[in-house]
Amino acid sequence: MFKALIEPFRYPKLEVGHGEAKVFGAMGSRKPKAKAKNWSGTLGRIWHYLAERRAKLVLVLFMVLLSSGLSLLGPYLISRAVDDYLGGAGGRTWGIFLLILALVYLLNSLVSWLQNVWMIEVAQETVYRMRTELFAHLHRLPISFFNRRQQGEIMSRLTNDIENISSTLNSSAIQIFSSILTLVGTVGVMLWLSPLLTLLTFIVVPLMMLGMRWITRRTGPLFKERQRNMGELNGFIEETLSGQRIIKAFSQEERVITGFRERNTRIMLSGYWAQAISGFIPKLMNGLNNLSFAIVAGVGGLLAIRGLVTVGIIIAFAEYARQFTRPLNDLANQWNTLLSAIAGAERVFEVLDEETEARDEGAAVKLQHVEGAVKFSGVSFSYEGGADTLQDISFEAKPGEMIALVGPTGAGKTTLIGLLSRFYDPSRGSITLDGRELSTITRESLRSQMAFVLQDSFLFKGTIRDNIRYGRLDATDEEVEEAAKLANAHAFIMRLQDGYDRMLSVDGSGISQGQKQLLAIARAILANPSMLVLDEATSSIDTVTEIKIQEGLQALMRGRTSFVIAHRLGTIRAADRILVLEGGRLLQQGSHEELLQQGGLYSELVRGSKEAAEA
Amino acid sequence: MKLTFTYLKKYRVAAIAALVMMLIELAVELSQPLLISKIIDDGIRQQDTAVVWLWGGVLVGSAAVAFLAGILSSFFASHTSQGFAFDLRDKLYEKVQSFTYDVFSRFPTSSLITRLTGDVSQLQDTIFMGLRFMTRIPLVVIGSVVMALVVHVKLGLLLTVTLPFLVIFMIWLMRRASELFRNVQNRLDGVNGVIQENLTGIRLIRVFVRMGHEIGRFAAFSGELMRSTVAALRLTETSTPFIMIIVNAGILAVLWFGRIEISTGDATLGQTVAVINYSLRTMGALSALSWIMVSFSRARASSVRIAEVMSASEGPGELGMTTGNGATPVQAGLSSQHGQSQSVFHKGSDHQAPAVQGKVEFQQVSFSYPGSDIKVLEDISFTVQPGERVAIMGATGSGKSSLVTLIPRLYECGSGMIRVDGKNHTEMDIQALRRSIGYVPQEVLLFTGSIRENIAWGNDQASQADIEQAAAAAQIHETVAALLQGYDTQLGQRGVNLSGGQKQRLTIARALVRRPAILILDDSTSALDAVTEGLLLAELKKMSCTTFLITQKISSTASADLILLLDEGRLIAQGTHAELMEESALYRKIYQSQTGEAQHVQSTH
């Protein structure tokens, strides 16, 4: 029992952010300037979003003004009732007085309802815009952004952080405004009623300032730390749940549970301190509230005996003193959400500030029709300042030609394709399409002239039909099935429960990898592109199926410039030109026969596959 | 909600302490109107300064006590809610990890993630608030009404009659709101689902130039979320104005009757004022209600969603779960009175059965995926001796992958029996069984961390030499060594900064570092070129483990001890390369389609 009682005080002290102070607004004066700029910058940007609903917002503000005034009127009227009608002699106008009071009360209810409902509408529309904007922005970021980050972390910004902003805007924003109004109004009315009692009540203000500063200096970094830990845990959860199959097969449950527990403990520690300390705020307010009540009652009583104030004024002050701290109390109640929302908003804006995929150059043109003549001249490429992944590559593909990329794994084949589709731009050298510099063509129009069957064939949650239709959104059901037939996927689809309407989950469970690739091929066929990229597309399709699909692929490739990364001799042989890559260099190029005559790596590769077959 | 209390139990002392602290605060606040009525009636009206000093002093003193109690309650409440969240998250994750793969795949991954993160946080916040504010609301209301009655029965009754209206309205609102918030939560799941899908499929979306389409889809989903959120909040926002109207009507009545009572001498001014003050406090307390209801109904929805996972059966035969005590926040050195937590998983290594030799027999095995009646495998029988290599061939969808996932018991076979070393493998310790298996799935799955960590993931006792050896056998050592940071190179999620083939070889190294008795390569050599694959197979031969190799290449089946040829779930032929060349027309066809080319190459040479 005793142990359990002292447990809450035995948490190790948490060192965060090098003890940096992060204070909000005017409450701290020792804060470093840069940090404050950060905060106000973030707030400014949130405002920028809100401002788009300016008209409604003005209406909300007007309502807040009205309701603040009405709630000030209530206690004053009660004090008049006490002095004039209950304790005093007046009685003639009693009925009218109560009627006015009733009207004030009714109006106050109505106005505060309207103000909240309208604000929620504004807030939700704002959050909706932020969410969709962030989402759209993600689609403009370069692929390398996603390579660098954990999916769970990005996920957390789009979900948790936005949710935080949402719940804060719903209530906190309006409360902050109404708090300030009520504060100013209350102080005014109090001064008017009794300057002396007002001054005495204000003794609590410096105490409050001190207390708040002490608290907020500690909570800011703690909340940031907790948010960071949360992101990390989310990433861990995401990854381990997506990789569940491996965890099971390797029976590594215990290990991931331990890893989880470590992260979980970190969250608990930072969460404990953040919550405990930020929890002081309402208590501080409450305490000062009680103190000012005591002052009003005690000192007010003494003054009343000397006839300096009336009982009614004490009653009004007791209520006003509460109203005077209540706005601050509300502010304090919203402090938690506000802090984490601003931290969240900062993280959201961080993503929005990420540089997007280099804009298409001003003069970039949209491609209309493409012949498909591709020329690489002296192209080199390196990922973000690393060693060259590709070095001095030059070759030419005539319209309709099939180019096979051959070479050991890691030779740079995938990178070459990435350059062709402008996921990356070459560090040196130039690539042209139909004689036009690739960098002068908009990415979108370039990519919509190409169809891809990638290494990791990705399927969306949805029906098989939808997944194929992804290649061309306006395709009819017949066209979808036609494409599936060409890709040789039709037969297996028909064998599935629900056929084309079979629902697929994101991980495509229920169908095999090879089947996934057949669907990806059907998708590419449907897209009907001018250029085609097959990245080891046929590798997990069995030989028998491959024989059948070859016809489809041949039909697809006819008249289209195709780039194929494949290891199969059959595919390679059919190519018009073979590029042999190793270590980022183009070692040989030519037709199958030419290359065999040259000897070198190509004939080694060919011999290797033959020897392996006979081993 | 029951679930919440189960997990709170461990922190009952701190939780009760927090509540006691809150009661102290409450008592102080509720005594205030009573004391002010004393000051008015006995002090001001009697012109008695001493009385005012006395009660004023009591007010100041009690304020200090309440403040102290409030600060303490913050620690108690924080400890309770953080400890609760830690335990719940920990147990939930353990539970998810204890699911069989089959049970696991019944929950969409994105939904499991929200349950583990958002829902737990929601409950935690609610508990923190509950210990400090929420439970306070009804107490303030009841306390105020009781105190009002104590001060003056007749006037107090006027406040009392407003209560039934408020209670009925609140109950109605509560029900309706929880329904609406469930709706909001579902929409939120939908939005999160789209986000996750988009992040995973980002490359595909780029190359098909479907950004506009996806953005439009997302906008539709978030539009729905927005509308349902507005609908839910609009309802809860009616509560405060409604409460204000009812309680204010009560105040008007107190004023009206109070004046009459005072004039007849049945009540004092101080008493009337005190009753009004109690009414105002009731209203103040209740006005926080809409906010509380939002959190409460959200918490309830979260609790239901968590309970759904908690109550799902782990599936038969999987790792024995121990129930009861949650794990302790070890690093914090807390909860010592509850003793150390037990690990959920049997630590089988101490009493491990003799090492698995690697003989595998399938006896009339049939299998369909749970919830489907399509037989993926039908009547499969074969025997593999320790150290042999089995090549599995067959058309897409013929059941090859399903067959190998049965060996580590990712799924249980429907009928028939699988024996490992002669023992029915459902009777073996699943941990011991899986420890002796190295599995390389089709899809490349790597984890965030260094290359070293990813390989050692297969065997945490592996030394650097072991890791390098495994990497060398998987034909990846040279590539890794050539990297700037070598084995310390960090891999992003899904190891994006390596090529497909390189990643695949890392997953092979990860399996090899376990020194498995049984190795399963589910088409894991597809991205490898022929030379690399040949070298890899030669290495595997040296390791003398029973190897199941799903492949399309005759080059790798030719040297196998046993070839299984599958077609639409049935085993249509088995034997060595030579035997199948004799017996199976399909096999001959495959052989010709592949080697025919090679011979052709040879002849033109």
PDB file of N, CA and C in Angstrom, chain A residues 7 11 91 109 113 121 138-139 141 147 151 159 234 238-240 245 248 250 254 257 261 264 272 275-276 279 283 290 302 305 315 409 461 470-471 513 542-543, chain B residues 32 74-75 78-79 81 89-90 93-94 97 99 117 132 192 196-198 200 203 206 210 214 234 238 241 259 273 345 347 396 434 439 442 448 493 505 552 593-594:
ATOM      1  N   GLU A   7       5.130   5.071  -5.438  1.00  0.00           N
ATOM      2  CA  GLU A   7       5.521   4.722  -6.814  1.00  0.00           C
ATOM      3  C   GLU A   7       5.487   5.906  -7.790  1.00  0.00           C
ATOM      4  N   TYR A  11       9.730   7.955 -10.609  1.00  0.00           N
ATOM      5  CA  TYR A  11      10.147   7.922 -12.014  1.00  0.00           C
ATOM      6  C   TYR A  11      11.503   8.613 -12.161  1.00  0.00           C
ATOM      7  N   GLY A  91     -39.249  46.845  -5.199  1.00  0.00           N
ATOM      8  CA  GLY A  91     -40.038  45.647  -5.474  1.00  0.00           C
ATOM      9  C   GLY A  91     -40.968  45.844  -6.656  1.00  0.00           C
ATOM     10  N   SER A 109     -27.450  31.276 -24.179  1.00  0.00           N
ATOM     11  CA  SER A 109     -27.431  29.878 -24.620  1.00  0.00           C
ATOM     12  C   SER A 109     -27.380  29.781 -26.129  1.00  0.00           C
ATOM     13  N   TRP A 113     -24.230  28.457 -28.508  1.00  0.00           N
ATOM     14  CA  TRP A 113     -24.401  27.270 -29.356  1.00  0.00           C
ATOM     15  C   TRP A 113     -23.952  27.573 -30.785  1.00  0.00           C
ATOM     16  N   GLU A 121     -17.477  23.831 -37.837  1.00  0.00           N
ATOM     17  CA  GLU A 121     -17.520  23.726 -39.292  1.00  0.00           C
ATOM     18  C   GLU A 121     -16.265  24.322 -39.919  1.00  0.00           C
ATOM     19  N   LEU A 138       2.585  14.982 -50.722  1.00  0.00           N
ATOM     20  CA  LEU A 138       3.357  13.734 -50.698  1.00  0.00           C
ATOM     21  C   LEU A 138       3.559  13.194 -52.104  1.00  0.00           C
ATOM     22  N   HIS A 139       2.537  13.385 -52.905  1.00  0.00           N
ATOM     23  CA  HIS A 139       2.630  12.857 -54.268  1.00  0.00           C
ATOM     24  C   HIS A 139       3.503  13.723 -55.163  1.00  0.00           C
ATOM     25  N   LEU A 141       6.460  14.870 -53.822  1.00  0.00           N
ATOM     26  CA  LEU A 141       7.815  14.745 -53.282  1.00  0.00           C
ATOM     27  C   LEU A 141       8.615  13.742 -54.098  1.00  0.00           C
ATOM     28  N   ASN A 147      12.416   6.943 -49.626  1.00  0.00           N
ATOM     29  CA  ASN A 147      13.507   6.005 -49.340  1.00  0.00           C
ATOM     30  C   ASN A 147      14.135   6.323 -47.999  1.00  0.00           C
ATOM     31  N   GLN A 151       7.886   4.471 -43.151  1.00  0.00           N
ATOM     32  CA  GLN A 151       6.518   4.691 -43.568  1.00  0.00           C
ATOM     33  C   GLN A 151       5.638   5.083 -42.384  1.00  0.00           C
ATOM     34  N   THR A 159      -1.805  11.220 -39.827  1.00  0.00           N
ATOM     35  CA  THR A 159      -2.943  10.779 -39.023  1.00  0.00           C
ATOM     36  C   THR A 159      -2.936  11.443 -37.651  1.00  0.00           C
ATOM     37  N   ASN A 234       5.222   4.093 -33.573  1.00  0.00           N
ATOM     38  CA  ASN A 234       4.326   3.825 -34.697  1.00  0.00           C
ATOM     39  C   ASN A 234       5.076   3.178 -35.848  1.00  0.00           C
ATOM     40  N   GLU A 238       4.277  -0.443 -37.369  1.00  0.00           N
ATOM     41  CA  GLU A 238       3.976  -0.573 -38.797  1.00  0.00           C
ATOM     42  C   GLU A 238       4.839  -1.658 -39.423  1.00  0.00           C
ATOM     43  N   GLU A 239       6.129  -1.534 -39.149  1.00  0.00           N
ATOM     44  CA  GLU A 239       7.098  -2.413 -39.787  1.00  0.00           C
ATOM     45  C   GLU A 239       6.926  -3.860 -39.321  1.00  0.00           C
ATOM     46  N   THR A 240       6.769  -4.040 -38.023  1.00  0.00           N
ATOM     47  CA  THR A 240       6.693  -5.412 -37.529  1.00  0.00           C
ATOM     48  C   THR A 240       5.367  -6.065 -37.903  1.00  0.00           C
ATOM     49  N   ARG A 245       4.817 -12.104 -41.273  1.00  0.00           N
ATOM     50  CA  ARG A 245       5.053 -13.443 -41.790  1.00  0.00           C
ATOM     51  C   ARG A 245       6.468 -13.910 -41.437  1.00  0.00           C
ATOM     52  N   LYS A 248       6.885 -14.573 -37.682  1.00  0.00           N
ATOM     53  CA  LYS A 248       6.334 -15.873 -37.326  1.00  0.00           C
ATOM     54  C   LYS A 248       7.276 -17.001 -37.742  1.00  0.00           C
ATOM     55  N   PHE A 250      10.338 -17.053 -38.352  1.00  0.00           N
ATOM     56  CA  PHE A 250      11.622 -17.090 -37.651  1.00  0.00           C
ATOM     57  C   PHE A 250      11.410 -17.165 -36.149  1.00  0.00           C
ATOM     58  N   GLU A 254       9.453 -12.936 -29.553  1.00  0.00           N
ATOM     59  CA  GLU A 254      10.014 -12.420 -28.316  1.00  0.00           C
ATOM     60  C   GLU A 254      10.898 -11.200 -28.574  1.00  0.00           C
ATOM     61  N   ILE A 257       8.829  -8.213 -29.345  1.00  0.00           N
ATOM     62  CA  ILE A 257       8.126  -7.775 -28.131  1.00  0.00           C
ATOM     63  C   ILE A 257       9.087  -6.993 -27.233  1.00  0.00           C
ATOM     64  N   ARG A 261       8.765  -3.216 -26.163  1.00  0.00           N
ATOM     65  CA  ARG A 261       8.722  -2.822 -24.754  1.00  0.00           C
ATOM     66  C   ARG A 261       9.680  -1.663 -24.486  1.00  0.00           C
ATOM     67  N   ASN A 264       8.075   1.363 -25.841  1.00  0.00           N
ATOM     68  CA  ASN A 264       6.902   1.623 -25.016  1.00  0.00           C
ATOM     69  C   ASN A 264       7.320   2.284 -23.702  1.00  0.00           C
ATOM     70  N   TYR A 272       4.846  10.331 -18.853  1.00  0.00           N
ATOM     71  CA  TYR A 272       4.588  10.528 -17.429  1.00  0.00           C
ATOM     72  C   TYR A 272       4.912  11.961 -17.031  1.00  0.00           C
ATOM     73  N   GLN A 275       2.691  14.613 -18.763  1.00  0.00           N
ATOM     74  CA  GLN A 275       1.329  14.657 -18.257  1.00  0.00           C
ATOM     75  C   GLN A 275       1.282  15.184 -16.822  1.00  0.00           C
ATOM     76  N   ALA A 276       2.200  14.708 -15.995  1.00  0.00           N
ATOM     77  CA  ALA A 276       2.184  15.122 -14.598  1.00  0.00           C
ATOM     78  C   ALA A 276       2.395  16.629 -14.488  1.00  0.00           C
ATOM     79  N   GLY A 279      -0.246  18.739 -15.923  1.00  0.00           N
ATOM     80  CA  GLY A 279      -1.423  18.607 -15.063  1.00  0.00           C
ATOM     81  C   GLY A 279      -1.430  19.603 -13.910  1.00  0.00           C
ATOM     82  N   LYS A 283      -4.556  22.775 -11.778  1.00  0.00           N
ATOM     83  CA  LYS A 283      -4.547  22.775 -10.312  1.00  0.00           C
ATOM     84  C   LYS A 283      -4.070  24.119  -9.776  1.00  0.00           C
ATOM     85  N   ASN A 290      -9.424  29.576  -5.681  1.00  0.00           N
ATOM     86  CA  ASN A 290      -9.871  29.469  -4.297  1.00  0.00           C
ATOM     87  C   ASN A 290      -9.306  30.605  -3.453  1.00  0.00           C
ATOM     88  N   LEU A 302     -14.979  42.429   5.379  1.00  0.00           N
ATOM     89  CA  LEU A 302     -14.478  43.510   6.238  1.00  0.00           C
ATOM     90  C   LEU A 302     -14.875  44.874   5.676  1.00  0.00           C
ATOM     91  N   ILE A 305     -18.567  45.602   6.196  1.00  0.00           N
ATOM     92  CA  ILE A 305     -18.905  46.040   7.551  1.00  0.00           C
ATOM     93  C   ILE A 305     -18.695  47.543   7.678  1.00  0.00           C
ATOM     94  N   ILE A 315     -21.035  39.251  -3.866  1.00  0.00           N
ATOM     95  CA  ILE A 315     -21.573  38.115  -4.633  1.00  0.00           C
ATOM     96  C   ILE A 315     -21.078  38.182  -6.088  1.00  0.00           C
ATOM     97  N   THR A 409      23.288  -8.679 -60.635  1.00  0.00           N
ATOM     98  CA  THR A 409      22.491  -7.807 -59.783  1.00  0.00           C
ATOM     99  C   THR A 409      23.367  -6.672 -59.260  1.00  0.00           C
ATOM    100  N   LYS A 461      -6.058  -2.235 -52.409  1.00  0.00           N
ATOM    101  CA  LYS A 461      -7.247  -2.844 -51.849  1.00  0.00           C
ATOM    102  C   LYS A 461      -8.372  -2.532 -52.820  1.00  0.00           C
ATOM    103  N   TYR A 470      -6.629   0.313 -63.175  1.00  0.00           N
ATOM    104  CA  TYR A 470      -5.717   1.359 -62.742  1.00  0.00           C
ATOM    105  C   TYR A 470      -4.832   1.810 -63.899  1.00  0.00           C
ATOM    106  N   GLY A 471      -4.625   0.939 -64.871  1.00  0.00           N
ATOM    107  CA  GLY A 471      -3.820   1.281 -66.036  1.00  0.00           C
ATOM    108  C   GLY A 471      -4.483   2.341 -66.894  1.00  0.00           C
ATOM    109  N   GLN A 513       2.457 -14.518 -56.000  1.00  0.00           N
ATOM    110  CA  GLN A 513       3.297 -13.469 -56.550  1.00  0.00           C
ATOM    111  C   GLN A 513       3.212 -13.454 -58.076  1.00  0.00           C
ATOM    112  N   ASP A 542       5.895 -18.857 -63.994  1.00  0.00           N
ATOM    113  CA  ASP A 542       6.479 -20.145 -64.363  1.00  0.00           C
ATOM    114  C   ASP A 542       6.610 -20.273 -65.870  1.00  0.00           C
ATOM    115  N   THR A 543       7.449 -21.158 -66.246  1.00  0.00           N
ATOM    116  CA  THR A 543       7.789 -21.312 -67.643  1.00  0.00           C
ATOM    117  C   THR A 543       6.570 -21.562 -68.522  1.00  0.00           C
TER     118      THR A 543
ATOM    119  N   GLN B  32     -17.226  26.538   0.209  1.00  0.00           N
ATOM    120  CA  GLN B  32     -17.101  27.981   0.010  1.00  0.00           C
ATOM    121  C   GLN B  32     -18.428  28.757   0.084  1.00  0.00           C
ATOM    122  N   SER B  74      -1.914  15.113  -9.568  1.00  0.00           N
ATOM    123  CA  SER B  74      -1.343  15.101 -10.913  1.00  0.00           C
ATOM    124  C   SER B  74      -0.369  13.939 -11.067  1.00  0.00           C
ATOM    125  N   PHE B  75       0.452  13.718 -10.041  1.00  0.00           N
ATOM    126  CA  PHE B  75       1.407  12.619 -10.097  1.00  0.00           C
ATOM    127  C   PHE B  75       0.699  11.266 -10.064  1.00  0.00           C
ATOM    128  N   SER B  78      -1.140  10.724 -13.377  1.00  0.00           N
ATOM    129  CA  SER B  78      -0.220  10.497 -14.482  1.00  0.00           C
ATOM    130  C   SER B  78       0.375   9.095 -14.402  1.00  0.00           C
ATOM    131  N   HIS B  79       0.759   8.710 -13.189  1.00  0.00           N
ATOM    132  CA  HIS B  79       1.308   7.367 -13.000  1.00  0.00           C
ATOM    133  C   HIS B  79       0.282   6.319 -13.407  1.00  0.00           C
ATOM    134  N   SER B  81      -2.369   6.575 -15.437  1.00  0.00           N
ATOM    135  CA  SER B  81      -2.732   6.516 -16.850  1.00  0.00           C
ATOM    136  C   SER B  81      -1.555   6.070 -17.713  1.00  0.00           C
ATOM    137  N   ARG B  89      -0.766  -1.409 -23.986  1.00  0.00           N
ATOM    138  CA  ARG B  89      -0.062  -1.452 -25.257  1.00  0.00           C
ATOM    139  C   ARG B  89       0.803  -2.709 -25.317  1.00  0.00           C
ATOM    140  N   ASP B  90       1.479  -2.948 -24.224  1.00  0.00           N
ATOM    141  CA  ASP B  90       2.368  -4.096 -24.134  1.00  0.00           C
ATOM    142  C   ASP B  90       1.598  -5.401 -24.326  1.00  0.00           C
ATOM    143  N   TYR B  93       0.170  -5.722 -27.892  1.00  0.00           N
ATOM    144  CA  TYR B  93       1.194  -6.087 -28.875  1.00  0.00           C
ATOM    145  C   TYR B  93       1.563  -7.561 -28.712  1.00  0.00           C
ATOM    146  N   GLU B  94       1.701  -7.977 -27.475  1.00  0.00           N
ATOM    147  CA  GLU B  94       2.011  -9.384 -27.219  1.00  0.00           C
ATOM    148  C   GLU B  94       0.927 -10.281 -27.773  1.00  0.00           C
ATOM    149  N   GLN B  97       1.178 -10.487 -31.419  1.00  0.00           N
ATOM    150  CA  GLN B  97       2.292 -11.359 -31.784  1.00  0.00           C
ATOM    151  C   GLN B  97       1.965 -12.820 -31.523  1.00  0.00           C
ATOM    152  N   PHE B  99      -0.893 -14.213 -32.108  1.00  0.00           N
ATOM    153  CA  PHE B  99      -1.834 -14.744 -33.095  1.00  0.00           C
ATOM    154  C   PHE B  99      -1.146 -15.695 -34.049  1.00  0.00           C
ATOM    155  N   THR B 117      -2.098   2.270 -31.403  1.00  0.00           N
ATOM    156  CA  THR B 117      -1.594   3.622 -31.142  1.00  0.00           C
ATOM    157  C   THR B 117      -2.724   4.549 -30.699  1.00  0.00           C
ATOM    158  N   ARG B 132      -9.042  13.143 -12.746  1.00  0.00           N
ATOM    159  CA  ARG B 132      -8.875  14.512 -12.269  1.00  0.00           C
ATOM    160  C   ARG B 132     -10.098  15.389 -12.476  1.00  0.00           C
ATOM    161  N   ASN B 192      -7.145   6.507 -43.042  1.00  0.00           N
ATOM    162  CA  ASN B 192      -5.819   5.963 -42.752  1.00  0.00           C
ATOM    163  C   ASN B 192      -5.453   4.828 -43.695  1.00  0.00           C
ATOM    164  N   GLN B 196      -2.089   4.668 -46.014  1.00  0.00           N
ATOM    165  CA  GLN B 196      -1.104   3.601 -45.963  1.00  0.00           C
ATOM    166  C   GLN B 196      -0.888   2.976 -47.336  1.00  0.00           C
ATOM    167  N   GLU B 197      -1.995   2.744 -48.002  1.00  0.00           N
ATOM    168  CA  GLU B 197      -1.924   2.149 -49.330  1.00  0.00           C
ATOM    169  C   GLU B 197      -1.081   3.021 -50.251  1.00  0.00           C
ATOM    170  N   ASN B 198      -1.316   4.311 -50.162  1.00  0.00           N
ATOM    171  CA  ASN B 198      -0.600   5.236 -51.034  1.00  0.00           C
ATOM    172  C   ASN B 198       0.890   5.284 -50.718  1.00  0.00           C
ATOM    173  N   THR B 200       2.624   2.865 -49.477  1.00  0.00           N
ATOM    174  CA  THR B 200       3.239   1.613 -49.914  1.00  0.00           C
ATOM    175  C   THR B 200       3.359   1.556 -51.426  1.00  0.00           C
ATOM    176  N   ARG B 203       5.421   4.273 -55.682  1.00  0.00           N
ATOM    177  CA  ARG B 203       6.149   4.204 -56.951  1.00  0.00           C
ATOM    178  C   ARG B 203       5.221   3.884 -58.115  1.00  0.00           C
ATOM    179  N   ARG B 206       3.204   6.780 -59.073  1.00  0.00           N
ATOM    180  CA  ARG B 206       3.983   7.740 -59.855  1.00  0.00           C
ATOM    181  C   ARG B 206       4.071   7.318 -61.317  1.00  0.00           C
ATOM    182  N   ARG B 210      -1.044   8.459 -61.567  1.00  0.00           N
ATOM    183  CA  ARG B 210      -2.380   8.403 -61.001  1.00  0.00           C
ATOM    184  C   ARG B 210      -2.503   9.278 -59.754  1.00  0.00           C
ATOM    185  N   GLU B 214      -5.621   9.442 -57.106  1.00  0.00           N
ATOM    186  CA  GLU B 214      -5.472   9.104 -55.696  1.00  0.00           C
ATOM    187  C   GLU B 214      -5.841  10.283 -54.809  1.00  0.00           C
ATOM    188  N   ARG B 234     -21.591  18.606 -33.558  1.00  0.00           N
ATOM    189  CA  ARG B 234     -22.724  19.521 -33.505  1.00  0.00           C
ATOM    190  C   ARG B 234     -23.690  19.064 -32.418  1.00  0.00           C
ATOM    191  N   THR B 238     -24.643  20.883 -28.284  1.00  0.00           N
ATOM    192  CA  THR B 238     -25.929  21.382 -27.792  1.00  0.00           C
ATOM    193  C   THR B 238     -26.009  21.232 -26.282  1.00  0.00           C
ATOM    194  N   PRO B 241     -25.352  24.681 -23.893  1.00  0.00           N
ATOM    195  CA  PRO B 241     -26.439  25.665 -23.900  1.00  0.00           C
ATOM    196  C   PRO B 241     -27.707  25.131 -23.230  1.00  0.00           C
ATOM    197  N   ARG B 259     -37.006  35.712  -2.555  1.00  0.00           N
ATOM    198  CA  ARG B 259     -37.491  37.022  -2.120  1.00  0.00           C
ATOM    199  C   ARG B 259     -38.696  36.876  -1.204  1.00  0.00           C
ATOM    200  N   VAL B 273     -28.305  33.571  -1.211  1.00  0.00           N
ATOM    201  CA  VAL B 273     -27.092  33.760  -2.000  1.00  0.00           C
ATOM    202  C   VAL B 273     -26.311  32.451  -2.136  1.00  0.00           C
ATOM    203  N   PHE B 345       5.936 -16.023 -24.072  1.00  0.00           N
ATOM    204  CA  PHE B 345       6.354 -17.144 -24.891  1.00  0.00           C
ATOM    205  C   PHE B 345       7.222 -18.090 -24.108  1.00  0.00           C
ATOM    206  N   LYS B 347      10.096 -20.145 -23.131  1.00  0.00           N
ATOM    207  CA  LYS B 347      11.498 -20.123 -23.500  1.00  0.00           C
ATOM    208  C   LYS B 347      11.889 -21.572 -23.673  1.00  0.00           C
ATOM    209  N   THR B 396       1.810 -20.938 -62.033  1.00  0.00           N
ATOM    210  CA  THR B 396       1.351 -19.920 -61.097  1.00  0.00           C
ATOM    211  C   THR B 396       0.041 -20.377 -60.451  1.00  0.00           C
ATOM    212  N   ARG B 434      10.243 -24.018 -35.463  1.00  0.00           N
ATOM    213  CA  ARG B 434      10.561 -22.853 -36.280  1.00  0.00           C
ATOM    214  C   ARG B 434      12.024 -22.451 -36.134  1.00  0.00           C
ATOM    215  N   TYR B 439      13.533 -19.619 -43.414  1.00  0.00           N
ATOM    216  CA  TYR B 439      12.482 -19.378 -44.395  1.00  0.00           C
ATOM    217  C   TYR B 439      12.785 -18.090 -45.151  1.00  0.00           C
ATOM    218  N   GLN B 442       8.830 -15.095 -50.710  1.00  0.00           N
ATOM    219  CA  GLN B 442       8.902 -14.490 -52.041  1.00  0.00           C
ATOM    220  C   GLN B 442       9.155 -13.003 -51.961  1.00  0.00           C
ATOM    221  N   THR B 448      14.048  -1.983 -40.609  1.00  0.00           N
ATOM    222  CA  THR B 448      14.886  -0.816 -40.423  1.00  0.00           C
ATOM    223  C   THR B 448      16.048  -1.186 -39.516  1.00  0.00           C
ATOM    224  N   GLN B 493      13.110   1.521 -44.684  1.00  0.00           N
ATOM    225  CA  GLN B 493      12.043   0.551 -44.640  1.00  0.00           C
ATOM    226  C   GLN B 493      11.997  -0.218 -45.946  1.00  0.00           C
ATOM    227  N   ARG B 505      19.106 -11.437 -51.551  1.00  0.00           N
ATOM    228  CA  ARG B 505      20.216 -12.226 -51.018  1.00  0.00           C
ATOM    229  C   ARG B 505      20.425 -11.953 -49.531  1.00  0.00           C
ATOM    230  N   GLN B 552      11.572 -21.886 -60.973  1.00  0.00           N
ATOM    231  CA  GLN B 552      11.059 -22.038 -62.323  1.00  0.00           C
ATOM    232  C   GLN B 552      12.155 -22.532 -63.246  1.00  0.00           C
ATOM    233  N   SER B 593      11.631 -25.861 -73.213  1.00  0.00           N
ATOM    234  CA  SER B 593      11.429 -24.415 -73.367  1.00  0.00           C
ATOM    235  C   SER B 593      12.624 -23.642 -72.838  1.00  0.00           C
ATOM    236  N   GLN B 594      13.319 -24.230 -71.855  1.00  0.00           N
ATOM    237  CA  GLN B 594      14.443 -23.485 -71.292  1.00  0.00           C
ATOM    238  C   GLN B 594      15.778 -23.848 -71.916  1.00  0.00           C
TER     239      GLN B 594
END
